[in-house]
mmCIF file of C-alpha atoms in Angstrom:
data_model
loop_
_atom_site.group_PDB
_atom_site.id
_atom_site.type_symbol
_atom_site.label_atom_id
_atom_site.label_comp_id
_atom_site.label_asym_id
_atom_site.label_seq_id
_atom_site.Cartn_x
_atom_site.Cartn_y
_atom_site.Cartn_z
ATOM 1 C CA UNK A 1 0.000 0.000 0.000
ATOM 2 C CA UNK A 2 1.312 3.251 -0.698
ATOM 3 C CA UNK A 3 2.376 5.727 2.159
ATOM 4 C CA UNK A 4 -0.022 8.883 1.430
ATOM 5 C CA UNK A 5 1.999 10.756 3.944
ATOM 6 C CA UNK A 6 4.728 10.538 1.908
ATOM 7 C CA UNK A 7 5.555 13.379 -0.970
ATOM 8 C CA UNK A 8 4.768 11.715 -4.463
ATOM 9 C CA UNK A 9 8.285 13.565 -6.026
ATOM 10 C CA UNK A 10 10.911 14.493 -3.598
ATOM 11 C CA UNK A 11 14.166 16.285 -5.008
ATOM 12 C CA UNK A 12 17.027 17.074 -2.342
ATOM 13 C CA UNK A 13 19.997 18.799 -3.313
ATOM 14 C CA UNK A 14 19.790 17.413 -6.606
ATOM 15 C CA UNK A 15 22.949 17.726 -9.137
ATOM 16 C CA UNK A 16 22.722 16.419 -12.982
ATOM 17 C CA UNK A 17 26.639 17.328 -14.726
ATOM 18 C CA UNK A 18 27.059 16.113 -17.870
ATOM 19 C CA UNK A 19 30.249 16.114 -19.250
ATOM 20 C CA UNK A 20 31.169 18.451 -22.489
ATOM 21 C CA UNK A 21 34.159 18.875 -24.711
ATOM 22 C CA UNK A 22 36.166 21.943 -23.154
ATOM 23 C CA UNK A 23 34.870 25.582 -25.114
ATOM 24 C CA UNK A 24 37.502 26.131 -27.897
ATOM 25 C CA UNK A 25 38.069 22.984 -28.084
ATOM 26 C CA UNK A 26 38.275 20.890 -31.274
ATOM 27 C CA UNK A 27 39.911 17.990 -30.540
ATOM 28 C CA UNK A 28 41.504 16.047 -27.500
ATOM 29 C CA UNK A 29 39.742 14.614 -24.411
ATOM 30 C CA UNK A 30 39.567 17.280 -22.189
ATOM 31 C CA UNK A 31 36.184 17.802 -20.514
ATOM 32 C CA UNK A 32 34.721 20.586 -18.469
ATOM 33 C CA UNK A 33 31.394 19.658 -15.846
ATOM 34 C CA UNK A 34 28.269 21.225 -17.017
ATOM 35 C CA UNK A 35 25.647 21.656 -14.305
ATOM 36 C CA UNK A 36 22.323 21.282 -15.678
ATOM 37 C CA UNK A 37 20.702 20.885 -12.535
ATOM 38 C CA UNK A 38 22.734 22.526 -9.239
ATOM 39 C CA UNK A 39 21.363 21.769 -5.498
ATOM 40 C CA UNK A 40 17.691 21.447 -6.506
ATOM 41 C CA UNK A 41 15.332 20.977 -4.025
ATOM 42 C CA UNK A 42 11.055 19.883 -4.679
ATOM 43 C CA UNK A 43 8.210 18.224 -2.898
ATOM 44 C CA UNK A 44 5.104 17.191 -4.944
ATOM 45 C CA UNK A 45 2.499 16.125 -3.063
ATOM 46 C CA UNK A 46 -0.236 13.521 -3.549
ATOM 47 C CA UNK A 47 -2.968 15.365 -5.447
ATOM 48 C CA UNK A 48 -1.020 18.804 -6.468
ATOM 49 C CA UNK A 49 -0.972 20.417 -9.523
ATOM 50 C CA UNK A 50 2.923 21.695 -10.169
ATOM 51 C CA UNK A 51 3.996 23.909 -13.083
ATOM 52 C CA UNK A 52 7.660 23.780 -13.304
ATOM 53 C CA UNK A 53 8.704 27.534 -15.591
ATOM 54 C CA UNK A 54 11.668 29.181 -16.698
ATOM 55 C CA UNK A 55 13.264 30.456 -20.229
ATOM 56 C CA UNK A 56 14.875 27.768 -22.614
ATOM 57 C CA UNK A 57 18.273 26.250 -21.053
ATOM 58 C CA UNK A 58 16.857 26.212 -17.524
ATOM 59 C CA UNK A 59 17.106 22.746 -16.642
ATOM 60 C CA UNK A 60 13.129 22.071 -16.700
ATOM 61 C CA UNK A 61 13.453 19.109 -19.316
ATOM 62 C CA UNK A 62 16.753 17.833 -17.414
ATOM 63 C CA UNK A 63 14.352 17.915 -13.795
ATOM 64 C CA UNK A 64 11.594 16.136 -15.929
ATOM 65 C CA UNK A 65 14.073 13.526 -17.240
ATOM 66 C CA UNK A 66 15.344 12.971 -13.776
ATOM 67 C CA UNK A 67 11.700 12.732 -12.178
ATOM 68 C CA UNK A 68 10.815 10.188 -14.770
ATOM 69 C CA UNK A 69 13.986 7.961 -13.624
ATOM 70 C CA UNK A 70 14.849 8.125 -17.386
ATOM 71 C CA UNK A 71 18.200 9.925 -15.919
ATOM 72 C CA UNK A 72 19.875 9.106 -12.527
ATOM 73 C CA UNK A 73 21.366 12.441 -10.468
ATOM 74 C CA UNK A 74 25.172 12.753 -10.314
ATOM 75 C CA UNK A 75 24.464 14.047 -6.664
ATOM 76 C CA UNK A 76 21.577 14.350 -4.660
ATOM 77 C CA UNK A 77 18.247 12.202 -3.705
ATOM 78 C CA UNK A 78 15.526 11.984 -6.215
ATOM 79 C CA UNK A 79 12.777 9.975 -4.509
ATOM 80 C CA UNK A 80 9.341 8.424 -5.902
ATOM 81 C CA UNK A 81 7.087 7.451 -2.664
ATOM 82 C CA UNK A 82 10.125 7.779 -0.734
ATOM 83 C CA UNK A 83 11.974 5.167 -3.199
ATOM 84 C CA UNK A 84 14.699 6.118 -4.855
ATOM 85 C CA UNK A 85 13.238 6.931 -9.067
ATOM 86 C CA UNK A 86 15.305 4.792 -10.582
ATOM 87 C CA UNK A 87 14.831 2.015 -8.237
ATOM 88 C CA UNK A 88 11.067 2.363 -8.451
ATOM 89 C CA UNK A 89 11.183 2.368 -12.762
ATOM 90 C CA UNK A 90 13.832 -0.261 -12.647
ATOM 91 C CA UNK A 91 11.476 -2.616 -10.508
ATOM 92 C CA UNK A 92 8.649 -3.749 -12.229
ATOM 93 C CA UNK A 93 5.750 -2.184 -13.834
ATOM 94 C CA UNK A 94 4.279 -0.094 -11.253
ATOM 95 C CA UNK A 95 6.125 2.960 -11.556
ATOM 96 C CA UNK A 96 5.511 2.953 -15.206
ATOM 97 C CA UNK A 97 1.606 2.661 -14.990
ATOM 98 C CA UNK A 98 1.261 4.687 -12.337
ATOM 99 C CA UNK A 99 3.747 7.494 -13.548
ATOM 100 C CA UNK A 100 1.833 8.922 -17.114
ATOM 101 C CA UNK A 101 3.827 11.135 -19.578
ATOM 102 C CA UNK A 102 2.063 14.087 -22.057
ATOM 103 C CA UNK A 103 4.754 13.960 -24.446
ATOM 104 C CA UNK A 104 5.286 17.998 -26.107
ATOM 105 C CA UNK A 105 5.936 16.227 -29.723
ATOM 106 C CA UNK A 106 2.646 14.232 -29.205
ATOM 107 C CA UNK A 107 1.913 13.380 -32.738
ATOM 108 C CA UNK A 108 6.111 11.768 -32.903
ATOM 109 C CA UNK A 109 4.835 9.660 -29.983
ATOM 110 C CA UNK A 110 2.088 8.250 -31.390
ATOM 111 C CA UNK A 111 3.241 5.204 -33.762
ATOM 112 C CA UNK A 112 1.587 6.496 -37.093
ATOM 113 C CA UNK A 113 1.166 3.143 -38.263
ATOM 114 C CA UNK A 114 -1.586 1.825 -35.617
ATOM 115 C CA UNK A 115 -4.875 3.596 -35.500
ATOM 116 C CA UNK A 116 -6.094 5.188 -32.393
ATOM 117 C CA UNK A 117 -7.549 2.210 -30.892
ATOM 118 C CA UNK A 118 -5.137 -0.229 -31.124
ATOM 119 C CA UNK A 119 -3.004 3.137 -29.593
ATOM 120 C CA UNK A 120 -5.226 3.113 -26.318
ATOM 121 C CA UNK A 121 -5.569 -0.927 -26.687
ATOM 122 C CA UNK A 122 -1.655 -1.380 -25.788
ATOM 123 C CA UNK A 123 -1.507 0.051 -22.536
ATOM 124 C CA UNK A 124 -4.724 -1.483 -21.203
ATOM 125 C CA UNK A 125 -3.019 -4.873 -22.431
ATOM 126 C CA UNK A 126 0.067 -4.128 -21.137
ATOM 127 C CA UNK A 127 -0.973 -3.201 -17.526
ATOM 128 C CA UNK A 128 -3.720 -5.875 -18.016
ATOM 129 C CA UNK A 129 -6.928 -2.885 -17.081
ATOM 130 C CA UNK A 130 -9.352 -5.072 -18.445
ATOM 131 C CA UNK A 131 -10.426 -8.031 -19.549
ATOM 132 C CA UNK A 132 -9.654 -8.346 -23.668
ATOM 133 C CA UNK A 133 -13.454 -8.724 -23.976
ATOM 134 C CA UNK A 134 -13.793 -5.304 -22.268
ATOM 135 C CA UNK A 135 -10.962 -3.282 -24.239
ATOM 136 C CA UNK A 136 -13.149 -2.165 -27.265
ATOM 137 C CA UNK A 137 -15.888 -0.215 -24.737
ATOM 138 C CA UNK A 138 -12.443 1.419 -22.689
ATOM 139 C CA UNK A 139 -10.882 2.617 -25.465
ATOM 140 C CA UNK A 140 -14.741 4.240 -26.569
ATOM 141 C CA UNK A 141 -14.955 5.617 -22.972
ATOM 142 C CA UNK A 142 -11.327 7.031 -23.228
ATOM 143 C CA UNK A 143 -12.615 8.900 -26.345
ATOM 144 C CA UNK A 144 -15.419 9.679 -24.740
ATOM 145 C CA UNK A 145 -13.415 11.236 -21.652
ATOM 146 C CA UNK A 146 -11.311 13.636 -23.909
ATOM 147 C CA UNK A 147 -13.869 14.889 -25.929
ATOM 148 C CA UNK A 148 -13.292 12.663 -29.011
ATOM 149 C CA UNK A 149 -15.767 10.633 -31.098
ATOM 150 C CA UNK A 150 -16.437 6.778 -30.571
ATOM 151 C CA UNK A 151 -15.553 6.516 -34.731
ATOM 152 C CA UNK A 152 -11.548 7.967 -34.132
ATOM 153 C CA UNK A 153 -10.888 4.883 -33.012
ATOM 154 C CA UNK A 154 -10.738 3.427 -36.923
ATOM 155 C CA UNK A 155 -8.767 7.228 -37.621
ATOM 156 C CA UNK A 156 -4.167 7.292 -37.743
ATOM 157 C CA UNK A 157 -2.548 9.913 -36.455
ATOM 158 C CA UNK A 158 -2.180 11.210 -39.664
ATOM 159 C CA UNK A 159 -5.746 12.286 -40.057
ATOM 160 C CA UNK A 160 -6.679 14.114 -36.800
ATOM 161 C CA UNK A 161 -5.601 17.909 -36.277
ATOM 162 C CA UNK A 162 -3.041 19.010 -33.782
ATOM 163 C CA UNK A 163 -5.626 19.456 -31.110
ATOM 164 C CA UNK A 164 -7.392 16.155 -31.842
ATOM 165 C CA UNK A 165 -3.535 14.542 -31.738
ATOM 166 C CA UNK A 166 -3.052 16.085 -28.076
ATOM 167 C CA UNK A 167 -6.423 14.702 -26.988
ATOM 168 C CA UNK A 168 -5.222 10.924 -27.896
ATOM 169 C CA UNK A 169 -2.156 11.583 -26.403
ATOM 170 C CA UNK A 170 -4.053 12.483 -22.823
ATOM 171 C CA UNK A 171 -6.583 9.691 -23.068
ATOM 172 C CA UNK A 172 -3.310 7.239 -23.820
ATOM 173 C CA UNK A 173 -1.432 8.629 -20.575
ATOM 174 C CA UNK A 174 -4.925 7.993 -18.596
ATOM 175 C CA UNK A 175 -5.063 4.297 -19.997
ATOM 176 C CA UNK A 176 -2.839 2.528 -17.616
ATOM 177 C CA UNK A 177 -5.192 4.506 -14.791
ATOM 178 C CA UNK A 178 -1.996 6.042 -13.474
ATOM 179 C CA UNK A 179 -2.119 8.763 -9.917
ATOM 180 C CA UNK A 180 0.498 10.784 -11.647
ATOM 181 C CA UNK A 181 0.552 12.864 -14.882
ATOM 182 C CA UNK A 182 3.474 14.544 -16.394
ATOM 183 C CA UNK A 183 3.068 16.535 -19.005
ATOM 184 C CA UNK A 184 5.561 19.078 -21.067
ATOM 185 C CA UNK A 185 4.056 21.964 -22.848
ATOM 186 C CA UNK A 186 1.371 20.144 -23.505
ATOM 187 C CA UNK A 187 -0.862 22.773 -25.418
ATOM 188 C CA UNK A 188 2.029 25.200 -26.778
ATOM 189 C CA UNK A 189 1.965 25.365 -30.462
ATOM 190 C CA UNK A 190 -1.471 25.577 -30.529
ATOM 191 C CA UNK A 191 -4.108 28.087 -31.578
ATOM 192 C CA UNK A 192 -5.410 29.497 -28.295
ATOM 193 C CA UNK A 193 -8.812 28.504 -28.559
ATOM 194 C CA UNK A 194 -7.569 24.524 -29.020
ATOM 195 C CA UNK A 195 -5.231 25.762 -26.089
ATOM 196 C CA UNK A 196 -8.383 26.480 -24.160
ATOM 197 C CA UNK A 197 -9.968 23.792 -24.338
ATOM 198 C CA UNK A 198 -7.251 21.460 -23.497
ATOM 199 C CA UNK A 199 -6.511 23.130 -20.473
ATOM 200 C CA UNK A 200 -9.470 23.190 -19.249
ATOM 201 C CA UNK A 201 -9.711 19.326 -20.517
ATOM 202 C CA UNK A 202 -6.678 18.750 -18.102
ATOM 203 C CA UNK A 203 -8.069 20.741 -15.211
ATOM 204 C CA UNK A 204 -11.175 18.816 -15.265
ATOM 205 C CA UNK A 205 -9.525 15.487 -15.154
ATOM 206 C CA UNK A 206 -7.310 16.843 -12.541
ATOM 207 C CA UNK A 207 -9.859 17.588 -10.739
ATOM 208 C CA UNK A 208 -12.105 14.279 -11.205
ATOM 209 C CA UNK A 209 -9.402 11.445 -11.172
ATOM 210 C CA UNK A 210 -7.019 13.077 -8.262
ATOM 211 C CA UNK A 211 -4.101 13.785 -10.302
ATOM 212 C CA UNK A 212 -0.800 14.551 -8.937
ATOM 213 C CA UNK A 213 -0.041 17.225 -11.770
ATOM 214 C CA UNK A 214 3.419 18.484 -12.843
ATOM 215 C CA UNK A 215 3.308 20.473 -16.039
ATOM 216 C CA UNK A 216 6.266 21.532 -17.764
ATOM 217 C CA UNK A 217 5.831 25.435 -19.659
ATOM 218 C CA UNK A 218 6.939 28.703 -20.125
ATOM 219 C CA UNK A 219 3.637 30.051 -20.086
ATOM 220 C CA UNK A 220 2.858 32.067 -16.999
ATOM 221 C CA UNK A 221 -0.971 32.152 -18.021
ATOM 222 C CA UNK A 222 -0.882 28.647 -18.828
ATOM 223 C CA UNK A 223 0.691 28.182 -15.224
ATOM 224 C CA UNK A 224 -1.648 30.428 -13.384
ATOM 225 C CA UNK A 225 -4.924 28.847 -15.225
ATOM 226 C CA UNK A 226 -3.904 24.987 -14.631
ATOM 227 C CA UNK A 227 -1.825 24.668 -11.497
ATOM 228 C CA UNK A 228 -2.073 25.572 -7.570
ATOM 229 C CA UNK A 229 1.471 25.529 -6.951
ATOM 230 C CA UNK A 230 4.647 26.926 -9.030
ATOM 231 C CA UNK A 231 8.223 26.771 -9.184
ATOM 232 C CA UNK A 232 10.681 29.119 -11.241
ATOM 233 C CA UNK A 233 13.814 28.049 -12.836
ATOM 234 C CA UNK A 234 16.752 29.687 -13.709
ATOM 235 C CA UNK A 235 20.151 28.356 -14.885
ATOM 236 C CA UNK A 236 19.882 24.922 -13.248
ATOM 237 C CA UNK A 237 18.493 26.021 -10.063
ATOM 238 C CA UNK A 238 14.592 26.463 -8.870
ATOM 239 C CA UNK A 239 14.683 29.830 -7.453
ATOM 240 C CA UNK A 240 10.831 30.591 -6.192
ATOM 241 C CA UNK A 241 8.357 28.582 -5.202
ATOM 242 C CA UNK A 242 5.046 28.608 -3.678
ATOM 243 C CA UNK A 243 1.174 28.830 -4.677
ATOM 244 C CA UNK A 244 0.838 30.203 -8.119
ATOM 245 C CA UNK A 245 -1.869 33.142 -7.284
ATOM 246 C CA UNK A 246 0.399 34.408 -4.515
ATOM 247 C CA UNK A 247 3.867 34.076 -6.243
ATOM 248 C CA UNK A 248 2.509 35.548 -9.718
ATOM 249 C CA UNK A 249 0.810 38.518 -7.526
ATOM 250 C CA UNK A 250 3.552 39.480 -5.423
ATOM 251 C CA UNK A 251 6.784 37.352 -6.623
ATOM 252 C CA UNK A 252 9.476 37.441 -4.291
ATOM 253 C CA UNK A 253 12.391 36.698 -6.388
ATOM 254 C CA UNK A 254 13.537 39.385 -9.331
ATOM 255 C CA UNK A 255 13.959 37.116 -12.137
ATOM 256 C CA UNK A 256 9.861 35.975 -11.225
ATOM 257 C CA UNK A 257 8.817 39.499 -11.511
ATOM 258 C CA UNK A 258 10.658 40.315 -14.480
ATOM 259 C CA UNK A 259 9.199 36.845 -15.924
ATOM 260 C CA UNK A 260 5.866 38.290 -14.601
ATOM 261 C CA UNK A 261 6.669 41.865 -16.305
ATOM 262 C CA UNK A 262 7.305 40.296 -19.919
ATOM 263 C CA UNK A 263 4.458 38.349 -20.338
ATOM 264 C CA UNK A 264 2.052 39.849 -22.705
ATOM 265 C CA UNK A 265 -1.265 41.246 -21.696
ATOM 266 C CA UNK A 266 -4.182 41.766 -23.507
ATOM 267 C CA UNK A 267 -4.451 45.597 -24.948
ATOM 268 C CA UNK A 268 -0.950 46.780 -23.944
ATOM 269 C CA UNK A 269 1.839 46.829 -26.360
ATOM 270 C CA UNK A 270 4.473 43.634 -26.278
ATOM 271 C CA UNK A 271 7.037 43.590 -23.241
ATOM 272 C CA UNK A 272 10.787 43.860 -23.770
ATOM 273 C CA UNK A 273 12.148 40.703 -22.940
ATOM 274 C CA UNK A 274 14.398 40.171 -19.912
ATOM 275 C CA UNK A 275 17.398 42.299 -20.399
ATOM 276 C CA UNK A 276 20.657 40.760 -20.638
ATOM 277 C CA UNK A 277 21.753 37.302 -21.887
ATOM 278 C CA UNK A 278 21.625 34.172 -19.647
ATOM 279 C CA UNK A 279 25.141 33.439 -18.530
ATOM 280 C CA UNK A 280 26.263 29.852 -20.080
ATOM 281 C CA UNK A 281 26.290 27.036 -17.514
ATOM 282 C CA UNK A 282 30.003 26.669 -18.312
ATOM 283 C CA UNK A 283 31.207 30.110 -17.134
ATOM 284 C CA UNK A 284 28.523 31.007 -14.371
ATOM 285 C CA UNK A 285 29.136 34.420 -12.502
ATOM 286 C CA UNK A 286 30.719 34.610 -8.791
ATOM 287 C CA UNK A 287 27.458 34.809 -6.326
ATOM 288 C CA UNK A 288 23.963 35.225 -7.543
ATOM 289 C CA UNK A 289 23.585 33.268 -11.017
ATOM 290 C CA UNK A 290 21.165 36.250 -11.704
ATOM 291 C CA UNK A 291 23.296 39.367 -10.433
ATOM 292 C CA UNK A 292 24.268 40.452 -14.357
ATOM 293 C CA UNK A 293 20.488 40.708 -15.205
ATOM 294 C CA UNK A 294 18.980 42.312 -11.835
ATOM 295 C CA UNK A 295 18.152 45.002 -11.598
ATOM 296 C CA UNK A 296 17.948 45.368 -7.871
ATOM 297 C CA UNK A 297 21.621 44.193 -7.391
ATOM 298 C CA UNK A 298 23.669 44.570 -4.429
ATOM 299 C CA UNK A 299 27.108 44.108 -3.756
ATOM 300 C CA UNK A 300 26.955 40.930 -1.928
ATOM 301 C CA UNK A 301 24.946 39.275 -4.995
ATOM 302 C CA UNK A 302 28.527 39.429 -6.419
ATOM 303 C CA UNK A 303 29.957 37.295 -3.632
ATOM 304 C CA UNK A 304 27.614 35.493 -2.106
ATOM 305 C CA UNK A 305 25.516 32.368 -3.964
ATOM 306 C CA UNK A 306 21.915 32.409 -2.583
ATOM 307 C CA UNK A 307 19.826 28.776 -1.210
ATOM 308 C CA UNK A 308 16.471 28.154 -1.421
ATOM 309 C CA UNK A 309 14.819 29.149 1.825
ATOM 310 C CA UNK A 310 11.320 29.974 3.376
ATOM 311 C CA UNK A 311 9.693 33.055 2.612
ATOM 312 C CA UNK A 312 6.682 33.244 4.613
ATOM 313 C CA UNK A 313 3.495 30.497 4.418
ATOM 314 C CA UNK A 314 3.950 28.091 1.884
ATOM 315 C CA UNK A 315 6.623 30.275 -0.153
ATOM 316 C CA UNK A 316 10.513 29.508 -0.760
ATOM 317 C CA UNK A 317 12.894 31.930 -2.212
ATOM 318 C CA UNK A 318 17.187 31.547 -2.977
ATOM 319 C CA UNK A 319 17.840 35.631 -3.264
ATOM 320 C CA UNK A 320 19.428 37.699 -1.019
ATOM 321 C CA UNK A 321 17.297 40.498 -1.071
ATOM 322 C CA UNK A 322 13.713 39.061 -1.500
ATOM 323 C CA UNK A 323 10.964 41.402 -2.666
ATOM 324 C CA UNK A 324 8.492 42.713 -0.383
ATOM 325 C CA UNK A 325 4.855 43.182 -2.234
ATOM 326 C CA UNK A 326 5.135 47.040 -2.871
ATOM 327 C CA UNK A 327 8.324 46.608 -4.078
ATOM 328 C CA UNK A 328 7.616 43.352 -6.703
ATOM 329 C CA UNK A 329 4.817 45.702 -8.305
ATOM 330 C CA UNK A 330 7.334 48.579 -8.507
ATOM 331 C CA UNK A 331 9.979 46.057 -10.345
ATOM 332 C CA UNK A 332 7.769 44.647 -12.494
ATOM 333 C CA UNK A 333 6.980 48.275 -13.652
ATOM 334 C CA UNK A 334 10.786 48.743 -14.026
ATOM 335 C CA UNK A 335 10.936 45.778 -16.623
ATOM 336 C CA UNK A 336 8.005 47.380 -18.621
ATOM 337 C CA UNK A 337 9.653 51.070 -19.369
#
């Protein structure tokens, strides 16, 4: 039986280095340690709903590799259930059915050459869900459950729309009747009506089936709309987290409220992205990882390399000089002009 008291994901002080070929260098062996995740620390618990954000080269598809066992840290604890991931995946097929993945290439995993029922057919075999005699009325109620027609089930891949494509995907991650869903920019690349309706598609099962959520994005809106809780990445590191109303209202950390600052809004003009350039993971900055784009910093950024700590009810921040509420408002402003 499993141990509800336990988090479902629990990441402490967890390092992922992979090893590159030296910059400038052409030839020769010499490698240099690239930290693509550096002291990370997470709890999901049973039933949340988790969206992990940052920009591009933040580590968020290295964290999702490492939460799905598929990669084992080089330092660190990442526990499933209190079971170490890779143990769990490695020992039988309970991780895997209970652990579901929304793949963000969903059409490239669906196997174009098997319609859509004989795609939600192979998990219920595999896991043995049902009885064979039962597997034709499943895969209908699947359908059924992400707003799809009984008669896609004769349909490939090929023929359905990008929206229809992310529905199958869903209803195949909900075939093995898993308590965990992982998904990775699930709806991005969509129109925003089709976004819409996914969303609220994934909210609703959420909701229904107890889901422990973690969705992977960029989105802030997609984050606020879908998930309770939030965590912000930056360079390898998750630098705020707490409940997603509360951190997107008053963020604590800089680099959340210039995030916050960028995102477009309806009937004002675009945001300037985030100035400066992210530093490369190679040749990271003494102190705060952040210090060259803040615009708040202080001489001790320079020196001195932030942790994740508590920042009031339910609320982490690693910066040395959180914001207060006034002040995030007053940032975010600073971003804008």
């Amino acid at each position: 039986m499993q141990n509800a008291e336990r988090p479902v994901f629990e990441l402490v002080d967890v390092e992922k280095v992979f090893q590159v070929r030296k910059p400038g260098q052409r030839f020769g062996r010499q490698t240099v340690g690239l930290h693509a995740l550096d002291g990370v620390r997470l709890s999901v618990g049973q039933g949340a709903s988790l969206a992990l954000v940052g920009e591009s080269g933040s580590g968020k598809s290295t964290l999702l590799r490492v939460l799905l066992g598929l990669d084992a840290p080089t330092n660190g604890q990442a526990l499933y259930r209190g079971r170490a991931i890779r143990e769990a995946r490695a020992g039988g097929s309970d991780f895997a059915r209970d652990v579901a993945m929304v793949y963000q290439d969903a059409r490239g995993s669906l196997n174009p050459r098997m319609t859509i029922g004989a795609l939600l057919a192979e998990p219920l075999r595999r896991f043995a869900v049902v009885p064979e005699a039962q597997i034709g009325a499943r895969v209908e109620q699947l359908l059924t459950r992400v707003g799809l027609p009984a008669d896609a089930a004769a349909r490939y891949p090929a023929a359905l729309s990008g929206g229809q494509v992310r529905r199958v995907a869903i209803a195949r991650a909900l075939a093995s009747e898993p308590s965990v869903l992982v998904a990775d920019e699930a709806v991005s690349g969509l129109d925003v009506s089709t976004q819409a309706q996914l969303l609220s598609l994934l909210r609703r099962l959420q909701q229904e089936m107890g889901l422990t959520l973690v969705f992977i994005t960029h989105d802030l809106g997609v984050a606020s709309y879908l998930c309770e809780n939030i965590a912000i990445m930056y360079l390898g590191r998750i630098v705020e987290t707490g409940p997603t109303d509360a951190v997107l209202a008053a963020p604590a950390h800089p680099y959340t409220a210039a995030l916050r600052a960028a995102a477009p809004s309806f009937f004002q003009p675009i945001a300037e992205p985030l100035p400066g350039e992210i530093p490369s993971p190679l040749d990271l900055p003494a102190g705060c990882r952040f210090s060259g784009r803040c615009p708040r910093v202080q001489g001790d950024c320079h020196a001195s390399d932030p942790y994740l700590a508590r920042a009031g009810e339910g609320r982490s921040v690693a910066c040395l000089h959180p914001l207060a509420s006034p002040q995030a408002s007053a940032l975010a402003g600073t971003f804008q002009d």
